Amino acid sequence: MLKVEGLRAGYGRLTALGGIDLAVGKGEIVFVVGPNGAGKSTLLKTISGLQAPFGGTITFNGKSIVGRAPEQLCREGLVLVPEGRSIFRTLSVEENLALGGMGRGDRAGVQRDVEGVLDTFPVLRARYKGIAGHLSGGEQQQLAIARAILQQPSLIMIDEPSLGLAPLIIDQVYESLRQLNKESGLTLLIVEQSTARILDLATHIYILRNGQVVLNARVDEIGSDEALEQAYFGYT
Ligand code: ATP
């Protein structure tokens, strides 16, 4: 579905991605993990058209998407939930969700999908008329994901969904993602700093360090949290 080959990107003379190969198949849940500064956000920004690559190829459903604008990619089904969630804090939950469905012509379809995301994220139903800025961090993360779902993505990329959340809330957010993947076949590319909790959800894991992929493995090849941690900290 998504294929990245030899991707190089950076900022001025700084190379943040030194030739990345990555593939995401339909229905997969792929995690890219790596420490601060490894290049994870740069990777997602480059795929989603927010940043031009220095070189390499990016294809989505077989077509090159290098040089496409983010909104165009969004219409084609590739949607980014950026780090920091980017919800409209002064608007209500209802209004934030309405903005997610704004580019669509089918009002009945949007209404049905709003009901769907409220079933997936019950906490948003409870806070539907409330101001988004008053939601907790976990609730805001769920709202950002719900809003992205209303854009009808076939592949959704999420930058650090667990950032700043308590472990119990991370479990809830991950459980909703699992449900979306299972029930709607949504494909996920998720970036995280920590390997904690990801083994249960992921189908495939990449470890990124200094702009290079140092591990690329299916979850059944990794086996245990300990093995994943060892690879992450470079003891293997
Ligand atoms: P984090 O977990 O901190 O978000 P990351 O793995 O997402 O880290 P990136 O944000 O992609 O890493 O950063 C990769 C490299 O690019 C780092 O060396 C960082 O300092 C640098 N970098 C990131 N954004 C910019 C920018 N806007 N201008 C210049 N350098 C940047």
mmCIF file of C-alpha atoms and ligand atoms in Angstrom:
data_model
loop_
_atom_site.group_PDB
_atom_site.id
_atom_site.type_symbol
_atom_site.label_atom_id
_atom_site.label_comp_id
_atom_site.label_asym_id
_atom_site.label_seq_id
_atom_site.Cartn_x
_atom_site.Cartn_y
_atom_site.Cartn_z
ATOM 1 C CA MET A 1 0.000 0.000 0.000
ATOM 2 C CA LEU A 2 2.724 2.444 1.084
ATOM 3 C CA LYS A 3 6.299 1.950 -0.034
ATOM 4 C CA VAL A 4 9.273 4.125 0.809
ATOM 5 C CA GLU A 5 12.632 3.450 -0.827
ATOM 6 C CA GLY A 6 15.974 5.134 -0.244
ATOM 7 C CA LEU A 7 14.230 8.098 1.354
ATOM 8 C CA ARG A 8 16.544 10.941 2.288
ATOM 9 C CA ALA A 9 15.326 14.107 3.957
ATOM 10 C CA GLY A 10 16.483 16.791 6.338
ATOM 11 C CA TYR A 11 16.784 20.451 7.087
ATOM 12 C CA GLY A 12 19.265 22.564 5.144
ATOM 13 C CA ARG A 13 22.607 20.766 5.470
ATOM 14 C CA LEU A 14 21.352 18.427 8.192
ATOM 15 C CA THR A 15 20.407 14.965 6.978
ATOM 16 C CA ALA A 16 17.679 13.567 9.268
ATOM 17 C CA LEU A 17 16.829 10.511 7.140
ATOM 18 C CA GLY A 18 19.781 8.797 5.509
ATOM 19 C CA GLY A 19 18.066 6.426 3.064
ATOM 20 C CA ILE A 20 15.015 4.755 4.561
ATOM 21 C CA ASP A 21 13.257 1.681 3.140
ATOM 22 C CA LEU A 22 9.843 0.945 4.605
ATOM 23 C CA ALA A 23 6.694 -0.830 3.470
ATOM 24 C CA VAL A 24 3.173 -0.884 4.887
ATOM 25 C CA GLY A 25 0.757 -3.506 3.556
ATOM 26 C CA LYS A 26 -3.027 -3.242 3.597
ATOM 27 C CA GLY A 27 -4.501 -4.013 7.005
ATOM 28 C CA GLU A 28 -1.129 -3.919 8.779
ATOM 29 C CA ILE A 29 -0.258 -2.035 11.956
ATOM 30 C CA VAL A 30 3.316 -0.879 11.491
ATOM 31 C CA PHE A 31 5.259 0.826 14.264
ATOM 32 C CA VAL A 32 8.371 2.931 13.769
ATOM 33 C CA VAL A 33 10.151 3.344 17.100
ATOM 34 C CA GLY A 34 13.277 5.238 17.924
ATOM 35 C CA PRO A 35 14.794 7.677 20.396
ATOM 36 C CA ASN A 36 14.460 11.436 20.342
ATOM 37 C CA GLY A 37 15.862 12.897 17.154
ATOM 38 C CA ALA A 38 15.978 9.562 15.268
ATOM 39 C CA GLY A 39 13.980 11.081 12.418
ATOM 40 C CA LYS A 40 10.502 9.669 13.107
ATOM 41 C CA SER A 41 8.576 12.935 12.718
ATOM 42 C CA THR A 42 10.640 13.844 9.653
ATOM 43 C CA LEU A 43 9.645 10.503 8.125
ATOM 44 C CA LEU A 44 5.915 11.119 8.635
ATOM 45 C CA LYS A 45 6.136 14.752 7.535
ATOM 46 C CA THR A 46 7.943 13.723 4.349
ATOM 47 C CA ILE A 47 5.468 10.934 3.520
ATOM 48 C CA SER A 48 2.496 13.212 4.121
ATOM 49 C CA GLY A 49 3.806 15.963 1.833
ATOM 50 C CA LEU A 50 4.584 18.533 4.528
ATOM 51 C CA GLN A 51 8.274 18.373 3.697
ATOM 52 C CA ALA A 52 10.099 17.746 0.405
ATOM 53 C CA PRO A 53 12.563 14.823 0.416
ATOM 54 C CA PHE A 54 16.194 15.196 -0.688
ATOM 55 C CA GLY A 55 15.837 11.956 -2.641
ATOM 56 C CA GLY A 56 14.281 8.503 -2.809
ATOM 57 C CA THR A 57 10.788 7.348 -3.724
ATOM 58 C CA ILE A 58 7.437 7.216 -1.941
ATOM 59 C CA THR A 59 4.545 5.345 -3.523
ATOM 60 C CA PHE A 60 0.982 4.988 -2.268
ATOM 61 C CA ASN A 61 -1.226 2.394 -3.962
ATOM 62 C CA GLY A 62 1.392 2.036 -6.665
ATOM 63 C CA LYS A 63 1.661 5.725 -7.581
ATOM 64 C CA SER A 64 4.455 8.143 -6.717
ATOM 65 C CA ILE A 65 3.272 10.735 -4.201
ATOM 66 C CA VAL A 66 6.438 12.824 -3.940
ATOM 67 C CA GLY A 67 5.530 16.470 -4.415
ATOM 68 C CA ARG A 68 1.809 16.011 -3.637
ATOM 69 C CA ALA A 69 0.199 18.443 -1.223
ATOM 70 C CA PRO A 70 -1.049 17.062 2.121
ATOM 71 C CA GLU A 71 -4.698 17.874 1.323
ATOM 72 C CA GLN A 72 -4.458 16.018 -1.973
ATOM 73 C CA LEU A 73 -3.008 12.966 -0.198
ATOM 74 C CA CYS A 74 -5.750 13.252 2.356
ATOM 75 C CA ARG A 75 -8.387 13.008 -0.389
ATOM 76 C CA GLU A 76 -6.607 9.908 -1.656
ATOM 77 C CA GLY A 77 -6.835 8.285 1.760
ATOM 78 C CA LEU A 78 -3.474 9.045 3.388
ATOM 79 C CA VAL A 79 -4.031 11.057 6.560
ATOM 80 C CA LEU A 80 -1.563 12.258 9.220
ATOM 81 C CA VAL A 81 -2.361 12.870 12.888
ATOM 82 C CA PRO A 82 0.624 15.060 13.782
ATOM 83 C CA GLU A 83 2.474 15.192 17.079
ATOM 84 C CA GLY A 84 0.707 17.497 19.532
ATOM 85 C CA ARG A 85 -2.696 16.433 18.182
ATOM 86 C CA SER A 86 -3.612 19.679 16.427
ATOM 87 C CA ILE A 87 -7.233 19.814 17.499
ATOM 88 C CA PHE A 88 -9.085 23.141 17.647
ATOM 89 C CA ARG A 89 -9.003 23.785 21.372
ATOM 90 C CA THR A 90 -11.580 26.590 21.432
ATOM 91 C CA LEU A 91 -14.140 24.594 19.435
ATOM 92 C CA SER A 92 -16.406 21.860 20.786
ATOM 93 C CA VAL A 93 -15.886 18.151 20.204
ATOM 94 C CA GLU A 94 -18.866 18.256 17.840
ATOM 95 C CA GLU A 95 -17.328 21.110 15.807
ATOM 96 C CA ASN A 96 -13.921 19.437 15.653
ATOM 97 C CA LEU A 97 -15.544 16.287 14.286
ATOM 98 C CA ALA A 98 -17.601 18.324 11.806
ATOM 99 C CA LEU A 99 -14.361 19.844 10.483
ATOM 100 C CA GLY A 100 -13.019 16.331 9.935
ATOM 101 C CA GLY A 101 -15.961 15.581 7.638
ATOM 102 C CA MET A 102 -15.990 18.993 5.969
ATOM 103 C CA GLY A 103 -14.351 17.985 2.695
ATOM 104 C CA ARG A 104 -17.000 15.316 2.074
ATOM 105 C CA GLY A 105 -20.170 15.801 0.096
ATOM 106 C CA ASP A 106 -22.230 13.029 1.710
ATOM 107 C CA ARG A 107 -23.848 14.521 4.792
ATOM 108 C CA ALA A 108 -25.654 11.299 5.666
ATOM 109 C CA GLY A 109 -22.360 9.401 5.410
ATOM 110 C CA VAL A 110 -20.616 11.918 7.663
ATOM 111 C CA GLN A 111 -23.424 11.610 10.223
ATOM 112 C CA ARG A 112 -23.151 7.832 10.158
ATOM 113 C CA ASP A 113 -19.360 8.000 10.567
ATOM 114 C CA VAL A 114 -19.676 10.500 13.448
ATOM 115 C CA GLU A 115 -21.913 7.934 15.178
ATOM 116 C CA GLY A 116 -19.279 5.302 14.396
ATOM 117 C CA VAL A 117 -16.395 7.232 15.976
ATOM 118 C CA LEU A 118 -18.560 8.064 18.998
ATOM 119 C CA ASP A 119 -19.119 4.310 19.417
ATOM 120 C CA THR A 120 -15.367 3.700 19.117
ATOM 121 C CA PHE A 121 -14.515 6.573 21.503
ATOM 122 C CA PRO A 122 -17.424 6.689 24.022
ATOM 123 C CA VAL A 123 -15.658 9.392 26.024
ATOM 124 C CA LEU A 124 -16.189 11.763 23.075
ATOM 125 C CA ARG A 125 -19.927 11.066 23.124
ATOM 126 C CA ALA A 126 -19.998 12.025 26.796
ATOM 127 C CA ARG A 127 -18.138 15.283 25.992
ATOM 128 C CA TYR A 128 -19.776 15.948 22.615
ATOM 129 C CA LYS A 129 -20.927 19.516 23.336
ATOM 130 C CA GLY A 130 -17.909 20.358 25.507
ATOM 131 C CA ILE A 131 -14.943 22.516 24.532
ATOM 132 C CA ALA A 132 -12.061 20.438 23.148
ATOM 133 C CA GLY A 133 -9.464 22.420 25.106
ATOM 134 C CA HIS A 134 -11.078 21.183 28.332
ATOM 135 C CA LEU A 135 -10.543 17.525 27.459
ATOM 136 C CA SER A 136 -7.757 15.531 29.112
ATOM 137 C CA GLY A 137 -4.653 14.631 27.070
ATOM 138 C CA GLY A 138 -5.973 11.152 26.315
ATOM 139 C CA GLU A 139 -9.366 12.492 25.275
ATOM 140 C CA GLN A 140 -7.718 15.046 22.971
ATOM 141 C CA GLN A 141 -5.675 12.274 21.390
ATOM 142 C CA GLN A 142 -8.858 10.277 20.801
ATOM 143 C CA LEU A 143 -10.520 13.352 19.281
ATOM 144 C CA ALA A 144 -7.577 13.908 16.924
ATOM 145 C CA ILE A 145 -7.781 10.284 15.769
ATOM 146 C CA ALA A 146 -11.591 10.432 15.470
ATOM 147 C CA ARG A 147 -11.377 13.586 13.379
ATOM 148 C CA ALA A 148 -8.843 11.921 11.084
ATOM 149 C CA ILE A 149 -11.166 8.905 10.695
ATOM 150 C CA LEU A 150 -13.909 11.223 9.403
ATOM 151 C CA GLN A 151 -11.598 12.063 6.503
ATOM 152 C CA GLN A 152 -12.096 8.419 5.427
ATOM 153 C CA PRO A 153 -8.445 7.388 5.349
ATOM 154 C CA SER A 154 -7.350 3.997 4.117
ATOM 155 C CA LEU A 155 -4.006 4.570 5.838
ATOM 156 C CA ILE A 156 -3.631 6.728 8.900
ATOM 157 C CA MET A 157 -0.257 7.850 10.245
ATOM 158 C CA ILE A 158 -0.053 8.859 13.894
ATOM 159 C CA ASP A 159 2.903 10.692 15.424
ATOM 160 C CA GLU A 160 3.435 9.567 19.041
ATOM 161 C CA PRO A 161 -0.154 8.822 20.133
ATOM 162 C CA SER A 162 1.050 7.870 23.622
ATOM 163 C CA LEU A 163 2.937 11.139 24.243
ATOM 164 C CA GLY A 164 2.138 12.522 27.685
ATOM 165 C CA LEU A 165 -0.505 9.892 28.477
ATOM 166 C CA ALA A 166 -0.766 7.661 31.546
ATOM 167 C CA PRO A 167 -0.246 3.922 30.866
ATOM 168 C CA LEU A 168 -3.928 3.099 31.394
ATOM 169 C CA ILE A 169 -4.965 5.752 28.880
ATOM 170 C CA ILE A 170 -2.365 4.530 26.373
ATOM 171 C CA ASP A 171 -3.979 1.090 26.658
ATOM 172 C CA GLN A 172 -7.380 2.644 25.868
ATOM 173 C CA VAL A 173 -6.083 4.555 22.843
ATOM 174 C CA TYR A 174 -4.255 1.455 21.537
ATOM 175 C CA GLU A 175 -7.382 -0.649 22.093
ATOM 176 C CA SER A 176 -9.432 1.785 19.977
ATOM 177 C CA LEU A 177 -6.807 1.584 17.235
ATOM 178 C CA ARG A 178 -6.945 -2.201 17.357
ATOM 179 C CA GLN A 179 -10.748 -2.031 17.047
ATOM 180 C CA LEU A 180 -10.563 0.355 14.049
ATOM 181 C CA ASN A 181 -8.068 -1.940 12.355
ATOM 182 C CA LYS A 182 -10.114 -5.068 13.037
ATOM 183 C CA GLU A 183 -13.554 -3.717 12.222
ATOM 184 C CA SER A 184 -12.852 -1.278 9.386
ATOM 185 C CA GLY A 185 -9.613 -2.758 8.041
ATOM 186 C CA LEU A 186 -7.868 0.561 8.673
ATOM 187 C CA THR A 187 -4.126 0.398 7.985
ATOM 188 C CA LEU A 188 -1.926 2.127 10.557
ATOM 189 C CA LEU A 189 1.588 3.557 10.578
ATOM 190 C CA ILE A 190 2.407 4.655 14.110
ATOM 191 C CA VAL A 191 5.511 6.397 15.391
ATOM 192 C CA GLU A 192 6.506 6.031 19.046
ATOM 193 C CA GLN A 193 9.512 6.800 21.178
ATOM 194 C CA SER A 194 9.054 3.838 23.478
ATOM 195 C CA THR A 195 8.651 0.131 22.718
ATOM 196 C CA ALA A 196 6.345 -0.317 25.739
ATOM 197 C CA ARG A 197 2.964 -1.934 24.962
ATOM 198 C CA ILE A 198 3.433 -1.979 21.209
ATOM 199 C CA LEU A 199 4.094 -5.705 20.761
ATOM 200 C CA ASP A 200 0.440 -6.631 21.325
ATOM 201 C CA LEU A 201 -0.815 -4.188 18.731
ATOM 202 C CA ALA A 202 1.869 -4.157 16.030
ATOM 203 C CA THR A 203 2.133 -6.511 13.075
ATOM 204 C CA HIS A 204 5.511 -5.120 12.003
ATOM 205 C CA ILE A 205 8.164 -3.032 13.761
ATOM 206 C CA TYR A 206 10.941 -0.800 12.461
ATOM 207 C CA ILE A 207 13.568 0.639 14.767
ATOM 208 C CA LEU A 208 15.013 3.933 13.619
ATOM 209 C CA ARG A 209 18.271 5.354 14.926
ATOM 210 C CA ASN A 210 20.147 8.401 13.587
ATOM 211 C CA GLY A 211 18.057 8.448 10.431
ATOM 212 C CA GLN A 212 18.695 4.769 9.618
ATOM 213 C CA VAL A 213 16.537 1.648 9.969
ATOM 214 C CA VAL A 214 18.421 -0.662 12.338
ATOM 215 C CA LEU A 215 15.662 -3.280 12.671
ATOM 216 C CA ASN A 216 12.877 -4.269 10.310
ATOM 217 C CA ALA A 217 10.947 -7.281 11.555
ATOM 218 C CA ARG A 218 7.536 -8.881 11.786
ATOM 219 C CA VAL A 219 6.283 -9.142 15.332
ATOM 220 C CA ASP A 220 6.446 -12.954 15.272
ATOM 221 C CA GLU A 221 10.147 -12.667 14.378
ATOM 222 C CA ILE A 222 10.793 -10.487 17.424
ATOM 223 C CA GLY A 223 8.976 -12.672 19.922
ATOM 224 C CA SER A 224 9.203 -10.944 23.272
ATOM 225 C CA ASP A 225 9.278 -7.515 24.883
ATOM 226 C CA GLU A 226 12.797 -8.317 26.120
ATOM 227 C CA ALA A 227 14.068 -9.081 22.601
ATOM 228 C CA LEU A 228 12.487 -5.891 21.299
ATOM 229 C CA GLU A 229 14.040 -3.842 24.088
ATOM 230 C CA GLN A 230 17.456 -5.392 23.422
ATOM 231 C CA ALA A 231 17.235 -4.498 19.754
ATOM 232 C CA TYR A 232 16.074 -0.997 20.652
ATOM 233 C CA PHE A 233 18.972 -0.370 22.989
ATOM 234 C CA GLY A 234 21.414 -1.944 20.544
ATOM 235 C CA TYR A 235 22.570 -5.016 22.439
ATOM 236 C CA THR A 236 21.916 -7.449 19.601
HETATM 237 P P1 ATP B 1 11.180 13.366 18.520
HETATM 238 O O1 ATP B 1 10.793 12.137 19.198
HETATM 239 O O2 ATP B 1 11.949 14.317 19.366
HETATM 240 O O3 ATP B 1 10.057 14.035 17.752
HETATM 241 P P2 ATP B 1 12.089 12.319 16.018
HETATM 242 O O4 ATP B 1 12.614 10.931 15.966
HETATM 243 O O5 ATP B 1 10.721 12.569 15.540
HETATM 244 O O6 ATP B 1 12.288 12.903 17.461
HETATM 245 P P3 ATP B 1 12.840 14.372 14.169
HETATM 246 O O7 ATP B 1 11.976 15.390 14.817
HETATM 247 O O8 ATP B 1 12.419 13.812 12.869
HETATM 248 O O9 ATP B 1 13.119 13.172 15.166
HETATM 249 O O10 ATP B 1 14.292 14.992 14.036
HETATM 250 C C1 ATP B 1 15.365 14.383 13.304
HETATM 251 C C2 ATP B 1 16.548 15.329 13.265
HETATM 252 O O11 ATP B 1 16.187 16.512 12.550
HETATM 253 C C3 ATP B 1 17.022 15.807 14.623
HETATM 254 O O12 ATP B 1 18.425 15.913 14.560
HETATM 255 C C4 ATP B 1 16.375 17.163 14.786
HETATM 256 O O13 ATP B 1 17.143 17.989 15.608
HETATM 257 C C5 ATP B 1 16.346 17.667 13.370
HETATM 258 N N1 ATP B 1 15.204 18.557 13.110
HETATM 259 C C6 ATP B 1 13.893 18.270 13.293
HETATM 260 N N2 ATP B 1 13.112 19.304 12.938
HETATM 261 C C7 ATP B 1 13.948 20.289 12.498
HETATM 262 C C8 ATP B 1 13.758 21.593 11.988
HETATM 263 N N3 ATP B 1 12.526 22.118 11.843
HETATM 264 N N4 ATP B 1 14.855 22.319 11.645
HETATM 265 C C9 ATP B 1 16.101 21.790 11.780
HETATM 266 N N5 ATP B 1 16.351 20.561 12.256
HETATM 267 C C10 ATP B 1 15.296 19.813 12.617
#
